[in-house]
Coordinates of C-alpha atoms and ligand atoms in Angstrom, one line a residue:
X1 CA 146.7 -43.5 10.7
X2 CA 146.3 -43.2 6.9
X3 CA 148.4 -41.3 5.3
X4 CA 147.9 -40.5 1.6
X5 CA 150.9 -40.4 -1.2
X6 CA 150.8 -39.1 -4.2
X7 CA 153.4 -40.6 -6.8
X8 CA 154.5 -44.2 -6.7
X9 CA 158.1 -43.6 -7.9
X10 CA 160.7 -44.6 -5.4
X11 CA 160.4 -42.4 -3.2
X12 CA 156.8 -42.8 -2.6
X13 CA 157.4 -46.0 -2.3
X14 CA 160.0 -45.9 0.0
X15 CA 158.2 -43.5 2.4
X16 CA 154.9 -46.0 2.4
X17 CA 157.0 -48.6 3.2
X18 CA 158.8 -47.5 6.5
X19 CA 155.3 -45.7 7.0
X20 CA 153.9 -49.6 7.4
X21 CA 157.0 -50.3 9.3
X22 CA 155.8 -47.4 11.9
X23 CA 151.9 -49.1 12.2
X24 CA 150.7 -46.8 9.9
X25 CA 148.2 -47.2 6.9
X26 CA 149.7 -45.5 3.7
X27 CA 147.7 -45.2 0.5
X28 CA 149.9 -44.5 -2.8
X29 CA 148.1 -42.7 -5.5
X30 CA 150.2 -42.8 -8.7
X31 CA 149.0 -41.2 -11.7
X32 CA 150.3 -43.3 -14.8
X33 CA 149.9 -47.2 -15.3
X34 CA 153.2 -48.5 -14.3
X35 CA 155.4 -48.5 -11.2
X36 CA 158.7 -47.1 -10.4
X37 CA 158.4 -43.2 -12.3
X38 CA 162.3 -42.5 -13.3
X39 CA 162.7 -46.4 -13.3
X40 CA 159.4 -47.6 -14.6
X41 CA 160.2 -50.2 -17.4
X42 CA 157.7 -51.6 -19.7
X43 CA 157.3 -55.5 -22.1
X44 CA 157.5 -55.3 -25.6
X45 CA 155.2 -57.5 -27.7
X46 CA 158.3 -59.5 -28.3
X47 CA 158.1 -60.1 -24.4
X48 CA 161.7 -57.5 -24.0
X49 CA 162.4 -54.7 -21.5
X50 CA 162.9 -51.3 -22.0
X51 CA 163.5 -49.1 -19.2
X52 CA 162.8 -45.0 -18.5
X53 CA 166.8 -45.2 -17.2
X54 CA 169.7 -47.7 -17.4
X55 CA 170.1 -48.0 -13.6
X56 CA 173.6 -48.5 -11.8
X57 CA 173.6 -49.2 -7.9
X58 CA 176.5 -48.0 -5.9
X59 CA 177.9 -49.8 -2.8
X60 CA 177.7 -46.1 -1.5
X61 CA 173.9 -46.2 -1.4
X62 CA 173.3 -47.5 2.6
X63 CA 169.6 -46.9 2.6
X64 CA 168.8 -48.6 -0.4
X65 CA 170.7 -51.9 0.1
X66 CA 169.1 -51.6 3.8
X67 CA 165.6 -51.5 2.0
X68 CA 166.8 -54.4 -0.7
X69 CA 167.5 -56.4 2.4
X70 CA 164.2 -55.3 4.9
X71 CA 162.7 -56.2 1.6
X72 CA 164.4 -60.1 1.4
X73 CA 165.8 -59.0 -1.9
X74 CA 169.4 -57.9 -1.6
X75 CA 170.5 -61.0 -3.8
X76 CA 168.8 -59.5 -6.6
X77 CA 172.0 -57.1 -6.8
X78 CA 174.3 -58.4 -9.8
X79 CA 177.6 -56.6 -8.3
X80 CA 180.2 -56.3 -10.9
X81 CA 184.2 -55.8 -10.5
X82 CA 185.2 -53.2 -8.7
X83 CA 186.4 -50.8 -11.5
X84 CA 185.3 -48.1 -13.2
X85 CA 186.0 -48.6 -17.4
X86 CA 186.2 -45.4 -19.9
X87 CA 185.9 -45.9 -23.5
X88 CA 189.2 -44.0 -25.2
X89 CA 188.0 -41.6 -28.3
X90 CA 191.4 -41.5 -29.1
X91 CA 192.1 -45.4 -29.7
X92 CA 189.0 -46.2 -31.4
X93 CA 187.5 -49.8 -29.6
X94 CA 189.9 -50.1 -26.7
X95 CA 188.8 -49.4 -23.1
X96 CA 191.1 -47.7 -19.9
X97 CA 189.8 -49.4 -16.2
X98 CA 190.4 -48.3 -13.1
X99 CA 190.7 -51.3 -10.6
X100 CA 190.1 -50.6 -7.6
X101 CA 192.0 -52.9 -5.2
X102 CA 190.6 -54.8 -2.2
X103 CA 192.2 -52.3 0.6
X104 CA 191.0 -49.7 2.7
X105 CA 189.7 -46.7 1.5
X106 CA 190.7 -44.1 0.7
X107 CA 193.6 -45.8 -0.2
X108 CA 191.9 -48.4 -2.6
X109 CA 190.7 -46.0 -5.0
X110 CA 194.0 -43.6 -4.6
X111 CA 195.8 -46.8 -5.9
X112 CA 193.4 -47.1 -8.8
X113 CA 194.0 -43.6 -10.3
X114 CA 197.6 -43.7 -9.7
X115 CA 197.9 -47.4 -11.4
X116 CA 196.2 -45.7 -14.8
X117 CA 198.0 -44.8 -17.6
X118 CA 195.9 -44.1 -20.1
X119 CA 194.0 -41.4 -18.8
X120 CA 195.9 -38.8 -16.7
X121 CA 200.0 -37.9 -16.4
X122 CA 201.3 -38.3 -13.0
X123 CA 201.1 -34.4 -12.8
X124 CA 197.6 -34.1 -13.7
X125 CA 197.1 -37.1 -10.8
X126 CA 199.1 -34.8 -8.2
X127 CA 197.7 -31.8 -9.3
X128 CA 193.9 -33.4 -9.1
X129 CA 194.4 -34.8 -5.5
X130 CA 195.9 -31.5 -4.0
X131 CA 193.1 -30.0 -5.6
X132 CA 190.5 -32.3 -3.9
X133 CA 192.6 -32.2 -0.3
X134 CA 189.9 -29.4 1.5
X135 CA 187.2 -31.0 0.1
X136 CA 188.2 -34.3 2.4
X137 CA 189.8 -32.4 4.9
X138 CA 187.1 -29.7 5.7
X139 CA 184.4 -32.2 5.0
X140 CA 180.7 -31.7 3.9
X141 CA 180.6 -28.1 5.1
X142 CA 183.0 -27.3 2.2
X143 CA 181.1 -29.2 -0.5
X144 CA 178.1 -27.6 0.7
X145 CA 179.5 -24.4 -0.3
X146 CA 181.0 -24.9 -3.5
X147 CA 177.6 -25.2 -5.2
X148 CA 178.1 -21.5 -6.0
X149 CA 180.6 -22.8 -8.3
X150 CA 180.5 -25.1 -11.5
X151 CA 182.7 -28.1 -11.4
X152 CA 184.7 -26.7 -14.2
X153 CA 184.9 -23.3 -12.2
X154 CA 185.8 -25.1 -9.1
X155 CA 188.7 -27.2 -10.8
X156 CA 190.2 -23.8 -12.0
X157 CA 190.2 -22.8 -9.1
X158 CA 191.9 -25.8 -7.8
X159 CA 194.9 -25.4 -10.7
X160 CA 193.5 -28.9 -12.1
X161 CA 194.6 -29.8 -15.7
X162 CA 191.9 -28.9 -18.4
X163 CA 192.4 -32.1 -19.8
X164 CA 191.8 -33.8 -16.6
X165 CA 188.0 -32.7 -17.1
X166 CA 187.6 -33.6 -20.4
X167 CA 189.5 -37.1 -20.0
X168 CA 187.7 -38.0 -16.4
X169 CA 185.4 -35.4 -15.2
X170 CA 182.8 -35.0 -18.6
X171 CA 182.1 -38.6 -17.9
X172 CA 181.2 -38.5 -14.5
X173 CA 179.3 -35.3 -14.6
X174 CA 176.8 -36.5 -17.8
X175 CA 176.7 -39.7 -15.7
X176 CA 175.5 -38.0 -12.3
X177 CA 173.5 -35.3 -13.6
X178 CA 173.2 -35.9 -17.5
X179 CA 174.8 -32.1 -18.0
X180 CA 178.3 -31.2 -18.6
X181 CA 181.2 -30.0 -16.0
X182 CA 180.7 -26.3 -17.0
X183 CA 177.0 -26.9 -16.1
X184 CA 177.0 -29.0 -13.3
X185 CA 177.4 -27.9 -9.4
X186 CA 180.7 -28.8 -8.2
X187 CA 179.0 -29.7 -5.1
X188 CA 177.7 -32.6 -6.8
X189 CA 180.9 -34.2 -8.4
X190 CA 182.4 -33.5 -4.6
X191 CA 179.5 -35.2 -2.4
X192 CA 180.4 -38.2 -5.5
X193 CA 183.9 -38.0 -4.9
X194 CA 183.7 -37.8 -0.6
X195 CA 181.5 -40.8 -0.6
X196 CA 184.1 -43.0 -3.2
X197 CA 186.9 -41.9 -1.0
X198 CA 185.2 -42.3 2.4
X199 CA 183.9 -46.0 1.8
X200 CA 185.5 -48.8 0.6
X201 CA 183.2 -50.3 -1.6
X202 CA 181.5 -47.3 -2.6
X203 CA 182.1 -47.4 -6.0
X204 CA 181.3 -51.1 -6.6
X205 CA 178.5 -51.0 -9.1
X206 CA 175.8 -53.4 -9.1
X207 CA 172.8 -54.3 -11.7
X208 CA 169.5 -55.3 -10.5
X209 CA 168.8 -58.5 -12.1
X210 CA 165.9 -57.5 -14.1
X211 CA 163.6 -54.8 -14.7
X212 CA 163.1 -52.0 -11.9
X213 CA 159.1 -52.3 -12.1
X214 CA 159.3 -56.7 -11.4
X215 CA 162.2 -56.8 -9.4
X216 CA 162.6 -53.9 -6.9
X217 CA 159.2 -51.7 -6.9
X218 CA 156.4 -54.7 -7.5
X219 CA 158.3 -56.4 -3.9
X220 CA 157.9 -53.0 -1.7
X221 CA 154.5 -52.8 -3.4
X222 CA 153.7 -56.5 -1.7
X223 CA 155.2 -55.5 1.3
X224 CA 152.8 -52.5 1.9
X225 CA 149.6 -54.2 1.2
X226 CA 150.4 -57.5 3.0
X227 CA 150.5 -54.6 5.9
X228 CA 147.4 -53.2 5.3
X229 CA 148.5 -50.3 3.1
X230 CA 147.6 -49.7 -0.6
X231 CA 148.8 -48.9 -4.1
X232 CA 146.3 -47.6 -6.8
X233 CA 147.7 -47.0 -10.2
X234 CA 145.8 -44.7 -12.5
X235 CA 145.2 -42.6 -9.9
X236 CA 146.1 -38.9 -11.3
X237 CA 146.2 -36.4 -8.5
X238 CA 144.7 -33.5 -9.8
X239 CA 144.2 -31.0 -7.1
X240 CA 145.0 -30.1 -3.5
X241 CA 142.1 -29.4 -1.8
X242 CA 142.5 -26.7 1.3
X243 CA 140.1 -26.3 4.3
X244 CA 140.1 -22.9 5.5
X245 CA 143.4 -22.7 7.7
X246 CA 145.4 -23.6 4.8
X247 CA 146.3 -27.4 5.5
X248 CA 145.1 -30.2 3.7
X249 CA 141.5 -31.2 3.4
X250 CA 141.6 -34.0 0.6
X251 CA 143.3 -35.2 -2.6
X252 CA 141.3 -34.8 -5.7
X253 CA 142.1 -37.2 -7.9
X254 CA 141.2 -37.5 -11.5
X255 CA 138.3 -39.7 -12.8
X256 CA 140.1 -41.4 -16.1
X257 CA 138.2 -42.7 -19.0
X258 CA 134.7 -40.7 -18.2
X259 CA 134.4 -41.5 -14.1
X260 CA 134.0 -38.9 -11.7
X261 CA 137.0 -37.4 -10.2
X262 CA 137.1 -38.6 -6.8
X263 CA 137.7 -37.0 -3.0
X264 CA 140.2 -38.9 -1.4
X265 CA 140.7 -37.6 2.6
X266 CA 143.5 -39.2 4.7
X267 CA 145.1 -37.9 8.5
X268 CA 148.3 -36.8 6.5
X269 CA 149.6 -36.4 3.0
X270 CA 152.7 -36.7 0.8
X271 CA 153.6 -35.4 -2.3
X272 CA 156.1 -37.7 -3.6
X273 CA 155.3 -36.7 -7.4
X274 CA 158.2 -35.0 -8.8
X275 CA 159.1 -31.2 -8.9
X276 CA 157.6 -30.0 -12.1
X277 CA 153.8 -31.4 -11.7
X278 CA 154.2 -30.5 -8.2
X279 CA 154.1 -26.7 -9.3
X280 CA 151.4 -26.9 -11.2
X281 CA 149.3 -28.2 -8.8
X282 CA 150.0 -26.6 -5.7
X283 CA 147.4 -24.9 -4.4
X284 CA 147.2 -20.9 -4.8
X285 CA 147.3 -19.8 -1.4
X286 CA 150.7 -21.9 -0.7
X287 CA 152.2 -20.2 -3.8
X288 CA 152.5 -16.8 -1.6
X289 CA 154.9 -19.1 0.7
X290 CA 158.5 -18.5 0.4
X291 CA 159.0 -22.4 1.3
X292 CA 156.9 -23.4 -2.0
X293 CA 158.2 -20.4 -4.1
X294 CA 161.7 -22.0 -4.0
X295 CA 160.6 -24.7 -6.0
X296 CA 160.6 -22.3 -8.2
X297 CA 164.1 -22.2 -8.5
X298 CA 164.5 -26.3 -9.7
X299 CA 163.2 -28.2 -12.8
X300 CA 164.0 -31.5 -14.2
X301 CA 166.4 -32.2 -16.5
X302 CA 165.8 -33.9 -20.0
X303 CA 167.1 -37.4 -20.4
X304 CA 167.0 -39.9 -23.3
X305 CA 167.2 -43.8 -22.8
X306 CA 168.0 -45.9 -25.7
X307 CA 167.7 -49.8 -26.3
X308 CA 169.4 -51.5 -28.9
X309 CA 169.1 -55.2 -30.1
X310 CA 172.2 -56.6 -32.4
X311 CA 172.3 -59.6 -34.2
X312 CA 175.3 -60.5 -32.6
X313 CA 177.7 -59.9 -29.6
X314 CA 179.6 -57.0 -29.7
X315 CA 181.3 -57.3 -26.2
X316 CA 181.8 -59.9 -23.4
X317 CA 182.1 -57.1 -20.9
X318 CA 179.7 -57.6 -17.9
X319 CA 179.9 -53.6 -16.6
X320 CA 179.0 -50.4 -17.2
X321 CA 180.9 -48.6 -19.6
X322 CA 181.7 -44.5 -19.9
X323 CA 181.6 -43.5 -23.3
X324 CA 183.4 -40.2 -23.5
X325 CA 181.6 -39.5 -26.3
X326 CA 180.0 -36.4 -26.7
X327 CA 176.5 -37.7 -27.7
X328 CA 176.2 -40.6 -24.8
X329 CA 176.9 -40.9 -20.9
X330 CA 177.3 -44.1 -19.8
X331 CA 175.8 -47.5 -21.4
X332 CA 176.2 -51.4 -20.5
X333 CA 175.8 -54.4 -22.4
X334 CA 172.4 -55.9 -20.7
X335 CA 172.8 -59.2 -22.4
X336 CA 175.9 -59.5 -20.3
X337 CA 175.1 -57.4 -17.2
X338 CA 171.5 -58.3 -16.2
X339 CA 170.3 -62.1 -15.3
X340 CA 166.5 -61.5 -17.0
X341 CA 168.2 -60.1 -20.0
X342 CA 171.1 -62.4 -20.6
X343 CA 171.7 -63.2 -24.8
X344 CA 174.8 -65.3 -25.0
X345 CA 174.3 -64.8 -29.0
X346 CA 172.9 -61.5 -29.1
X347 CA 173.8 -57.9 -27.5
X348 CA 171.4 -55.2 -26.0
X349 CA 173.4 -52.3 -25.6
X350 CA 171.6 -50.0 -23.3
X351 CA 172.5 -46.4 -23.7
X352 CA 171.9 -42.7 -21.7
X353 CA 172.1 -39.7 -24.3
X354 CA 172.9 -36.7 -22.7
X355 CA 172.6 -33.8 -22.5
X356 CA 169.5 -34.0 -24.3
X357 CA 168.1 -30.8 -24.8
X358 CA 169.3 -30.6 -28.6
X359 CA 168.0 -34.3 -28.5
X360 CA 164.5 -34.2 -26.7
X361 CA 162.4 -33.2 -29.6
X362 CA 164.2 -35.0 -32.5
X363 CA 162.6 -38.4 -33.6
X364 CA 163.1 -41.8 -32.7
X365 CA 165.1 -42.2 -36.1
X366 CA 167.7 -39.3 -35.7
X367 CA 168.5 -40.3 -32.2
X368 CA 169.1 -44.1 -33.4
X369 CA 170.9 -43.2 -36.3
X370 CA 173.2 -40.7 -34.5
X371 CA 174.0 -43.2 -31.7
X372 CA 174.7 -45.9 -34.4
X373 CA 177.4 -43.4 -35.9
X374 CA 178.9 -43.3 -32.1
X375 CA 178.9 -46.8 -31.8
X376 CA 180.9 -47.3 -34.6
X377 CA 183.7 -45.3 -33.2
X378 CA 183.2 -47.6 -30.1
X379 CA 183.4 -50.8 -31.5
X380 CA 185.0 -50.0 -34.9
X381 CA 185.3 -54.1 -35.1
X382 CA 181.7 -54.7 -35.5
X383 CA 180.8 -51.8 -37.9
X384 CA 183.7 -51.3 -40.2
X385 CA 184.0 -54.2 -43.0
X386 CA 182.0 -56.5 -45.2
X387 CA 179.9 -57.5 -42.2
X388 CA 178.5 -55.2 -40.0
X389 CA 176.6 -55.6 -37.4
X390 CA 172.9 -55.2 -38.2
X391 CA 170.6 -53.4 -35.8
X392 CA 167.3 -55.6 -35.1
X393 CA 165.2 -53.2 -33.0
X394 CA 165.3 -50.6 -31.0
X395 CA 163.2 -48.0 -28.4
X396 CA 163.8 -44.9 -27.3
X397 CA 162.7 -43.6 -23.9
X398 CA 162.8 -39.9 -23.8
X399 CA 162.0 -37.9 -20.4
X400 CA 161.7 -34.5 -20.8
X401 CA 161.9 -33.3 -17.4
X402 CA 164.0 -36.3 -15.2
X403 CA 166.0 -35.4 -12.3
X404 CA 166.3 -31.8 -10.8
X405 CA 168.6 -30.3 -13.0
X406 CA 171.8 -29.8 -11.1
X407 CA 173.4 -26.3 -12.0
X408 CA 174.8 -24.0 -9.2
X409 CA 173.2 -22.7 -6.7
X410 CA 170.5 -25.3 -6.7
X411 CA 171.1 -26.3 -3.0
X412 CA 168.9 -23.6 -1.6
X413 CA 166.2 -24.3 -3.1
X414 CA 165.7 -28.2 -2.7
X415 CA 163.3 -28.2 -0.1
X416 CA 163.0 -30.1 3.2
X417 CA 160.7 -32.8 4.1
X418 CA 158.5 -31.2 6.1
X419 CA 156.9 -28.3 4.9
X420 CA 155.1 -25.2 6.5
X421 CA 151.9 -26.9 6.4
X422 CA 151.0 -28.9 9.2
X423 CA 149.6 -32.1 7.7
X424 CA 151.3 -31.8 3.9
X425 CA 155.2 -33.3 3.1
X426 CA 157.5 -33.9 0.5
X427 CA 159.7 -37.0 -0.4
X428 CA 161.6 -37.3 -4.0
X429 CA 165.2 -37.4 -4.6
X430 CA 165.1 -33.3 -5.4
X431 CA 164.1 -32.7 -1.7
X432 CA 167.2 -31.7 0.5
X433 CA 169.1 -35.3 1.6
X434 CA 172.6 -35.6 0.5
X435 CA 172.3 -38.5 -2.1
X436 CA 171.7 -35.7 -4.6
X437 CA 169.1 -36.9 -7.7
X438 CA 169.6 -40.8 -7.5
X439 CA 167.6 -43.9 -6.6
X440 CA 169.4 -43.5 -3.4
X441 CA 168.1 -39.7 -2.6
X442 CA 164.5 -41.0 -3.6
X443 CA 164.8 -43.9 -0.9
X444 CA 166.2 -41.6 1.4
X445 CA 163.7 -38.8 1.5
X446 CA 160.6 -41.3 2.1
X447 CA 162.6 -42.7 5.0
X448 CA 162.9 -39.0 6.3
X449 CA 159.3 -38.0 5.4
X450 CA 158.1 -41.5 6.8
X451 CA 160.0 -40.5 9.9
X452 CA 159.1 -36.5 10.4
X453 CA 155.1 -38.5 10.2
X454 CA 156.0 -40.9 12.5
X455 CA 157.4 -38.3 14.9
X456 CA 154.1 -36.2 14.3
X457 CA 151.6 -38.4 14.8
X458 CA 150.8 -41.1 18.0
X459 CA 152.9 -44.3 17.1
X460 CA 151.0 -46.8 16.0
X461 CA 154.0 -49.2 16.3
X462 CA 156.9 -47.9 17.8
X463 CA 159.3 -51.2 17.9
X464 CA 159.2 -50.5 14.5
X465 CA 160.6 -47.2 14.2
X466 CA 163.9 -48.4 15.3
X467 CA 164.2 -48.9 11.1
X468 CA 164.0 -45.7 10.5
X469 CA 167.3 -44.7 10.8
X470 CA 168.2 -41.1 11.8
X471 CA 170.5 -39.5 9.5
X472 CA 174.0 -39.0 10.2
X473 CA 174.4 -35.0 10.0
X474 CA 172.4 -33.2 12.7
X475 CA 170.6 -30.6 9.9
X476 CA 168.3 -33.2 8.5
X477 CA 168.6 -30.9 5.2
X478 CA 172.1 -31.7 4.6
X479 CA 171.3 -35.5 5.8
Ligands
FAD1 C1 167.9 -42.1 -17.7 C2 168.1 -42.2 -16.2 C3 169.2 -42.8 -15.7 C4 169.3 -42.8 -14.3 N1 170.4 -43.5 -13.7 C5 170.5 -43.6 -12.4 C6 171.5 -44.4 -11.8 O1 172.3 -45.1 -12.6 N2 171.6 -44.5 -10.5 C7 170.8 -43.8 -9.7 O2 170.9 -43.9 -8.4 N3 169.8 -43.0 -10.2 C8 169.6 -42.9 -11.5 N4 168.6 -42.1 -12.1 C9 167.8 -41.3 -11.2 C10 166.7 -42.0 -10.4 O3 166.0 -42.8 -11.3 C11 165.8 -41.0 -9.7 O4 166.6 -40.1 -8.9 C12 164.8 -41.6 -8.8 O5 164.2 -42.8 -9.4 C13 163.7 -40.6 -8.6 O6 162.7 -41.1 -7.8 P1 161.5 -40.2 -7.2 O7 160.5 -41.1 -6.5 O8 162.1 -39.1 -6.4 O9 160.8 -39.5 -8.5 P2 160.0 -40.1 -9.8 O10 160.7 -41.4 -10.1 O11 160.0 -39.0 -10.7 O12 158.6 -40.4 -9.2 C14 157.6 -39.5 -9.2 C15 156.2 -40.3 -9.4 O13 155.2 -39.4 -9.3 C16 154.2 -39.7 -10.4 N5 153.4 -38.5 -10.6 C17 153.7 -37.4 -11.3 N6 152.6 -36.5 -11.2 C18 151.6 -37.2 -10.5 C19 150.3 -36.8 -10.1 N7 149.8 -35.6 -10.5 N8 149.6 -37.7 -9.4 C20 150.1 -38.9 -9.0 N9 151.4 -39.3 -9.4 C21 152.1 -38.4 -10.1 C22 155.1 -40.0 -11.5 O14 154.4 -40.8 -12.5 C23 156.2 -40.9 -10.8 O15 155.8 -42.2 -10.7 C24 168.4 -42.1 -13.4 C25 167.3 -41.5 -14.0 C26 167.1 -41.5 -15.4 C27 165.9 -40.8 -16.0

């Protein structure tokens, strides 16, 4: 069966390729040049990457290390120590880690916190896992239903130190979601937490050893089409075209450069684009629908990326690094981290800014030249005296709209896979799967939408569907 797809980001992706796995034909219609959407990275003239997102993998992301090794590819994971390292504002230049031992968990990262000093008091420690104790104890349930809450709400609730947000949680939060705790869902720094606690390595952070769009998207791209499927680039969908019960008749896609805009009809379809286009272009009569008028109620969050060459190193460290401060989230040295961008002489720091809605609209220069005056409170060393370090290039990758912005509340209206309409569904990390707005929640749904097509149409192949894993949790929402 064909099955058309519009949006070749991850999720797309991810849902063509178990759609191969289940016999089926899937054709992936993306609208812009490059691969990969949130993790699309593109070559300078100088022949350097820069990337949409500076990308950590978790050991807590099953699906996508299951697809990294359907794919052959799993050694292309770089996995680092098992810690997690915060610059300190307050000691300009020095760094607090928390080592996570080789034990079970949850006892492995319980034994990290409690072995820092820097950070948190032994009260703040007690105070923070009391506070945490019905979120482990009563499970998912629980977390589901602190999303009425903001994380800062919920921790004064909980009696938890202010400072233990400021010194921990801000971090995290701009990390996850690229707002800040009084912004941010508590359901989302929970589901975080639960997963760190509940696996043993599911904290340990890998680096994909080069860029997104080479080494992780171009291989699922060669997987589908040695099966018979498809991937067109440059392939804008423009409208949803409705035959007279309301499902799908075709995909009109947009002619580019003065060619016709063409009908393009398949035996199902996907929307895998994210959540902002997708409400422009869904069709009128579907707007009336309570299930699309949700989407109503998410939009993406702006993001900024930022790529800066040095003339020289300015740290050995092969990790990524939580800033703390109050311009960036996290950032990692790619000359160290990353085998296809490896300097021994030089360092590419690789930064997130955020939140970025006071950032978004500024130029190139002001956010350059503001992260420069954060960097020098990071690595005071480098930029204080007679020879600082100079700054050879730089880009800045701003996205507007990234991720479903994760405020309270949001859970209700991420949407499930399968939608009212008979032959129409969604995949993208903002669709309901419990990976939240990651690389992880973007493999995810296509596995689920790839699945709920599977279920609906004859199998084409069914010794293959065994790959398509059911979720754990019996509401595929929550899954
Ligand atoms: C700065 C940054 C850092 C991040 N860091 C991490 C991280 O460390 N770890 C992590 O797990 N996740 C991270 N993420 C999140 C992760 O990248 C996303 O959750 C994931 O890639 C989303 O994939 P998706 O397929 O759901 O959506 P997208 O990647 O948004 O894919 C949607 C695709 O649809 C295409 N499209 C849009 N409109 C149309 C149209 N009309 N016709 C056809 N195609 C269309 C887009 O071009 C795009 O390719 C980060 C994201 C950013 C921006």
């Amino acid at each position: 069966m064909r099955v058309a797809i519009a949006g070749a980001g991850l999720a797309g992706l991810s849902c063509a390729k178990y759609l191969t796995d289940a016999g089926h034909t899937p054709i992936v219609l993306e609208s812009r040049d490059v691969l990969g959407g949130l993790v699309a990275a593109w070559k300078d003239s100088d022949g350097d990457w820069y990337e949409t997102g500076l990308h950590a993998f978790f050991g807590a992301y099953p699906n996508m290390l299951q697809l990294l090794k359907e794919l052959g590819i799993e050694d292309r994971l770089q996995w680092k120590e098992h810690t997690l390292i915060f610059n300190q504002p307050d000691k300009p230049g020095t760094l607090s880690r928390f080592d996570v031992p080789d034990i079970p968990s949850p006892f492995n990262v319980i034994a990290s916190i409690l072995r820092n000093k820097d950070m948190l008091t032994w009260e703040q420690k007690i105070r923070f896992a009391v506070g945490l104790l019905p979120a482990v104890v009563r499970g998912q349930k629980y977390v589901e239903d602190m999303d009425k809450y903001s994380f800062l709400e919920w921790l004064k609730r909980q009696g938890v130190d202010e400072r233990v947000t400021s010194d921990v949680f801000i971090a995290a939060c701009k990390a996850l979601t690229f707002i800040n705790p009084d912004e941010v869902s508590a359901t989302i720094l929970l589901t975080a937490l639960n997963r760190f606690l509940q696996e043993q390595y599911g904290s340990k952070i890998a680096f994909l050893d080069g860029s997104p769009t080479e080494r992780l998207c171009s291989p699922i791209v060669d997987y589908i089409t040695e099966r018979g499927g498809e991937v067109r680039l440059n392939a804008p969908l423009k409208e949803i075209l409705l035959n007279a019960d309301g499902t799908v008749k075709g995909y009109l896609i947009r002619g580019l450069n003065g060619a016709e805009d063409e009908v393009f009809t398949a035996d199902m379809y996907v929307s895998a684009i994210s959540v902002d286009p997708l409400k422009v272009i869904l069709p009128k009569p579907w707007k009336q629908m309570e299930f699309f008028q949700k989407l109503e109620g998410l939009e993406g969050v702006p993001v900024i990326n930022l790529h800066l060459w040095f003339d020289r190193k300015l740290t050995e460290i092969d990790h990524l690094l939580f800033s703390r401060s109050p311009l960036l989230s996290v950032y990692a040295d790619m000359s160290n981290t990353c085998r296809e961008y490896a300097n021994p002489n030089r360092s590419m720091l690789e930064l997130v800014l955020a939140p970025a809605k006071d950032w978004i609209a500024k130029s190139d220069e002001e956010i350059v030249a503001a992260t420069i005056a954060e960097l020098e409170k990071l690595f005071p060393d480098h930029f204080g005296g007679d020879n600082p370090a100079t700054l050879l290039k730089s880009h800045v990758v701003k996205t507007p709209r990234s991720v479903y912005k994760a405020t309270p509340g949001r859970q209700q209206y991420r949407p499930a896979q399968v939608t009212p309409i008979a032959n129409f569904y969604l995949a993208g990390s903002y669709t309901m799967q419990r990976y939240l707005g990651s690389m992880e929640g973007a493999v995810l749904s296509g596995k689920l939408t790839a699945q709920a097509i599977s279920e609906a149409l004859p199998v084409a192949n069914p010794s293959n569907l065994q790959t398509l894993t059911r979720p754990p949790a019996t509401n595929a929402a929550t899954a």
